[in-house]
Structure formats: C-alpha cells, structure tokens
Amino acid sequence: MGHGSSHGHPHDHPHEHPRSEAALDQGDLAAVVDMAIPDAELSPGQVSRRQMFRRAGLLGAGLTAAGVLGTPAAASAATPRHTGGGREPRGGYLWLAGDHHIHTQHSSDGMYKVSDQVGHGAAYGLDWMVITDHGSVAHAKIGVEKVNPDIVAARRDHKETLVFQGLEWNIPGAEHGTVFVAPGRNEVSTLKEFENGYDGSVKNAGASTPQNEALAIAGLNFLADSVRRRRVDGALFLANHPSRKGLDSPHEIRGWRDAQPGIAVGMEGAPGHQAAGIPRPAGPGSGRGFYDSTPGADSWPGYPPESYKTFGGFDWMTSTVGGLWDSLLAEGKGWWITANSDAHAIHADTTVRGGGDFNADGRYDDPAYGGTLNVNAGDFWPGFYSRTHVGARSFDYLAVMEAIRQGRVWVDHGGLISALVVRARQSGTGQLGVSLGDTLHVRKGAKVEVSIEITLAGVPNWAQVVPALARVDVIQGDVTGPVTDPDAFTTPSTKVVSSYEVGKNSGTVTFTYKVGAVDRPVYVRLRGTDGKRSAPGLLGAAVDPHGPAIDVYGDADPWNDLWFYSNPIWIVPRG
C-alpha cells in the first residue's frame, strides 16, 4: 500500500503545523522524552511537546525507540519479550511472532534498508519477517534480484530471526497480497518469473474483469506447480488490507482459496498503518490502516459503506461476527487471519528517503537518518504494535510456513496479551486436544470443551502502558457446507456464545468453554479486548453485543483500543 506523508488538506487555515512542532533537535527531544525529568524542570515549549506525545501515547520507550533517538540496539535492550517466554514451547508448539508485510527502499513508496527493517523487527521481538516490496515493472525487472543480497545479509546478521523474501503482489483484478517462498537457490528466479507473468501492475491487469480474475488464479497455480516440481520448498499467499478499497470480492476470495488451498491460505485480519489513526497534531489524523476510501469503479458493489472502515483496528471482513470471514469458516474453508505493519514510513521517525532514479535502478539510494520528526507517517516498526503469532514445530523457515498453512495463528495489537494456548478436547477424557486451525473429531453426541490459557501482558507495551485484558469472547458457528452464492458474505448461525471478564494485567488466566454435546459440525474462535471501545456488532446485539466499535476517522488512537483474535478450531462429530 502506498502512502506518502501528504498532509491531506490545503494549508489555508491557521494551526500549529505538526512538522514545525516536530522540528526538534535531538538534545531538546531527549529532555522531552526522558520521564526521569519532571515537567517542572522543562521549558514551556518542552512541556507542550511532552503533552503532545503523551496524548498520542508515545512517551517513554515508545517514542525513544521509534523515533530520532531510537536504534535497533536500544530497542533490543529495552524490549520485554512479548513472545510468551521466548522460544519455550506452549501447548506443544513454539509460538513465534512475525510480520509478513514489510517494505524497503526497493519499493517505489519505501525508503528503509532491509537491515533497518529487520534490525528493528528483531529488536521488537519478532522471530520471523517477510520482506514484501511492491510488484512493479522496475521491481520485476531488477528489484527482485537486487534486494536478495540484502536479505541474505540480514539472515547472516540476525540469526535469531527468520527473514523470508517475498513481494507485495498486485493481484490481477483485485487488491494487494503477500506472496513469499521458502529460501533456497530458486527463491529469486521463482519470484521473478511469478511477478513478470502474473502481477497486475506488470501485466496491466488491475481492472475487475473475468480475464484478470483468471490471471490471478493462474498465478496461484504457478506457485503450486513450483512447489509440486520442487523448484521451491514452499509458497504462500495472503490477501492484504482486503476491505480497503472493496476490490476483493467474496467470489474472488473463494476462488483463490478453492483453486489452491495449500497456497492461498488467508488474509490480513488487521491491516498495517495503525498509527495513521493517531489524531493531529501528534499523528496523521486519518483512518487506522489508512482505510479512508470510498467505492470506486472496480469495487465490488455489494459491500456496505461500513466495510471501508476498520473496527478496533481490524478489517470489516474479520471484525464483523457472522460476516465474510465467518461465512468462509461456516463453509468449512480454512481461511486464516494475520496482523502486520505494512511498514513504509515510521511514525515519529526522522529518516529521509534517499535519492536516485527508482525506475532505472529498481531502488532508492540509502536513506539519510536525522531529519525532522515525521508525525505524519502512519506506520509502526515491525513488531512494535501488530504481531502474528504462529505455532511452529521448530524454529526454521518451513516450520513457520507450515504453521501459517495450518492456521495455528493468533494475532494481537499493542502487546495486549503475552501468550495464548487454546485446546479443544472431548470432556472428561484427559486428552490434550487439538490446537488452533485443527479439527477435533468426536463421536456424535460426545461432550466437548475448549480450554483457554492466556498469559497476560504483565509488562509495558511501547506506549509505556501495561495493557489490561478486560474481556474474552467465544464466537461459535455451525459448519453448513458450501454456499450456493459465491458472493455470500454473511452466515446466520455464528454469534458470541460466551464472554469472560478478566480485569487484571499480569499472571495467567484460564477459562473453559463448555461446547456441550456435539451433534453437528461447528467451529469456535476467540476474541479479546481491553474493553475501552465497544459497540453492538453490525449484525445486531443478539449476534455480537459488545464488538469492536467502528474507528473514528481522524481520532483513532491505536493504543487505546486493543484486541486479539485467534483462528478457529473445528469440531466434527462422526456417526
């Protein structure tokens, strides 16, 4: 997704310009963000700046690590391991935090070096990352090759972090998506051939036409064939910011998944660009995720106006109980959600894009560090706010890809919780049960329960606040099989079936949801919140009494509206 730092409105009215406000020298800013210095010892101007950052939740480690004073080393030194005890297995898996949507100077709207992004992501606790520069003519021609040595160097320099090479695919006839492959001798050639043959920008195939939709399927078939012929050991596709412009129609999503269920496995449940919602003057004052669009010529006409906005920072497809995501799950389709940074330009950073001729070189020159504080940027560093946790069998590339493919995934914002272990099992048997993305098979009429173990935050997030989980919701739906209308985007039986109040922010809490006697296939998924912003769901209070509220354009502080979501577990009776 491309967004510069445009102010977005004409400068014909008097107000304190955030860039002027932010034009601080490092020594001045150091005093502002050093909370050991009381307000009374600051100058009036410094107090004003501190108040601006305080309102935005950026004081302390958040601003220090993200902004002009921040370095990956400093962030690493200050990073509490949000990954739930580091690499200790939980529930039989290593839960590895990651981000599959990151841009560099090899994107036409990016600027950071690969080492900048990987260094920060690793410092903020990420175990795996995917570099996804935009597909384009220049990238397809030379960029996809030029970025590889930088990725190889990052793998060498950050051995505790897995760094995949991918690209942000301009899906023919639709939106953007992450495509990435397993590292190996053919990773570059496979991505290059894929981009040249199937990218919507390269092939001038962006319009929503049947021909372009078919080209998208052909691209997924190419990836599947590359895996089948062992050209690469793995390939995955995830749709990015699926509701941003209304381009990803329900039938296209079903078409991708049905064509290659081992390749097309899910979508961003929450888009990146979460800092975009920080109100002015401390932030861009836009929509979280830069979800600020209205229907266009290629938008699918059936989507409601609300779909172009986020709810608690999450995409409408995910946040609507009984909506499009649930419609797919009710069909029995494994379609998983993630949360990522979409990092192009970092909020409150001072980096300035390097020069050069992008179209000729396939990249910008290295950036310059030390400009003015850019509070108009809408992104967070990878791992700073959005995390995708995958349950891997081991710490390696193929294990991460297998975990994503199987749906052993939960996501969170702002370090709301530290760890989540969910198991469905037959009641009274003492069985360990199955985890997220898996299917529990029981005899018809058997009683089933879902055990939930949550390790609460216990440590400050990067806004210097220890998040407090207020409530956990259990969402259940019937599995009713394939729909007759491929553009269906609701399902009638899914609703919130149980809620648990938490009210603490450290230690571990456990809950047991009694599914009861199972006489039909169902699925269960979880959602949790800090409880600061809620509203009845779009399909009514009887379906979702306390769901995420629609985000207010220009006034959506991401640190004061935190949620986590899990992927589902299926429960299928036999007989």
GROMACS .gro file of N, CA and C in nm, residues 1 57 76 105 161 180 202 216 242 264 275 323 371 391 425 448 460 469 505 514 546:
model
   63
    1MET      N    1   0.085  -0.117   0.000
    1MET     CA    2   0.000   0.000   0.000
    1MET      C    3   0.089   0.123   0.000
   57GLY      N    4   0.016   0.878   2.332
   57GLY     CA    5   0.065   0.754   2.388
   57GLY      C    6   0.203   0.718   2.342
   76SER      N    7   1.629  -0.319   2.136
   76SER     CA    8   1.651  -0.456   2.181
   76SER      C    9   1.680  -0.459   2.330
  105GLN      N   10   1.360   0.013   0.062
  105GLN     CA   11   1.398   0.106  -0.043
  105GLN      C   12   1.378   0.046  -0.183
  161THR      N   13   1.650  -1.450   1.382
  161THR     CA   14   1.530  -1.407   1.310
  161THR      C   15   1.529  -1.469   1.172
  180PHE      N   16   0.519  -1.518  -0.075
  180PHE     CA   17   0.657  -1.548  -0.040
  180PHE      C   18   0.685  -1.696  -0.053
  202VAL      N   19   0.244  -0.515  -1.356
  202VAL     CA   20   0.333  -0.550  -1.469
  202VAL      C   21   0.252  -0.587  -1.593
  216ALA      N   22  -0.520  -1.412  -1.199
  216ALA     CA   23  -0.484  -1.431  -1.059
  216ALA      C   24  -0.481  -1.580  -1.023
  242PRO      N   25  -0.780  -0.637   0.284
  242PRO     CA   26  -0.877  -0.684   0.185
  242PRO      C   27  -0.999  -0.594   0.164
  264ALA      N   28  -0.307  -2.034  -0.117
  264ALA     CA   29  -0.390  -1.920  -0.077
  264ALA      C   30  -0.458  -1.955   0.055
  275ALA      N   31  -0.077   0.345   1.296
  275ALA     CA   32  -0.050   0.478   1.352
  275ALA      C   33  -0.124   0.586   1.275
  323GLY      N   34  -1.991  -1.226   0.965
  323GLY     CA   35  -1.964  -1.162   0.837
  323GLY      C   36  -1.887  -1.251   0.740
  371GLY      N   37   1.659   1.359   1.005
  371GLY     CA   38   1.578   1.473   0.964
  371GLY      C   39   1.488   1.517   1.076
  391GLY      N   40   0.218  -2.108   1.563
  391GLY     CA   41   0.260  -2.224   1.641
  391GLY      C   42   0.342  -2.318   1.555
  425ARG      N   43  -1.112  -3.040   2.323
  425ARG     CA   44  -1.098  -3.182   2.355
  425ARG      C   45  -1.232  -3.237   2.403
  448VAL      N   46  -1.792  -3.180   2.446
  448VAL     CA   47  -1.663  -3.120   2.411
  448VAL      C   48  -1.644  -2.992   2.492
  460PRO      N   49   0.506  -0.331   3.022
  460PRO     CA   50   0.457  -0.220   2.940
  460PRO      C   51   0.476  -0.248   2.791
  469LEU      N   52  -0.620  -0.688   2.983
  469LEU     CA   53  -0.725  -0.760   2.909
  469LEU      C   54  -0.853  -0.755   2.991
  505ASN      N   55  -0.394  -0.757   3.479
  505ASN     CA   56  -0.299  -0.740   3.370
  505ASN      C   57  -0.168  -0.815   3.390
  514LYS      N   58  -1.766  -2.469   2.772
  514LYS     CA   59  -1.833  -2.597   2.752
  514LYS      C   60  -1.915  -2.592   2.623
  546HIS      N   61  -2.108  -0.682   2.226
  546HIS     CA   62  -2.001  -0.589   2.263
  546HIS      C   63  -1.882  -0.607   2.171
   0.00000   0.00000   0.00000
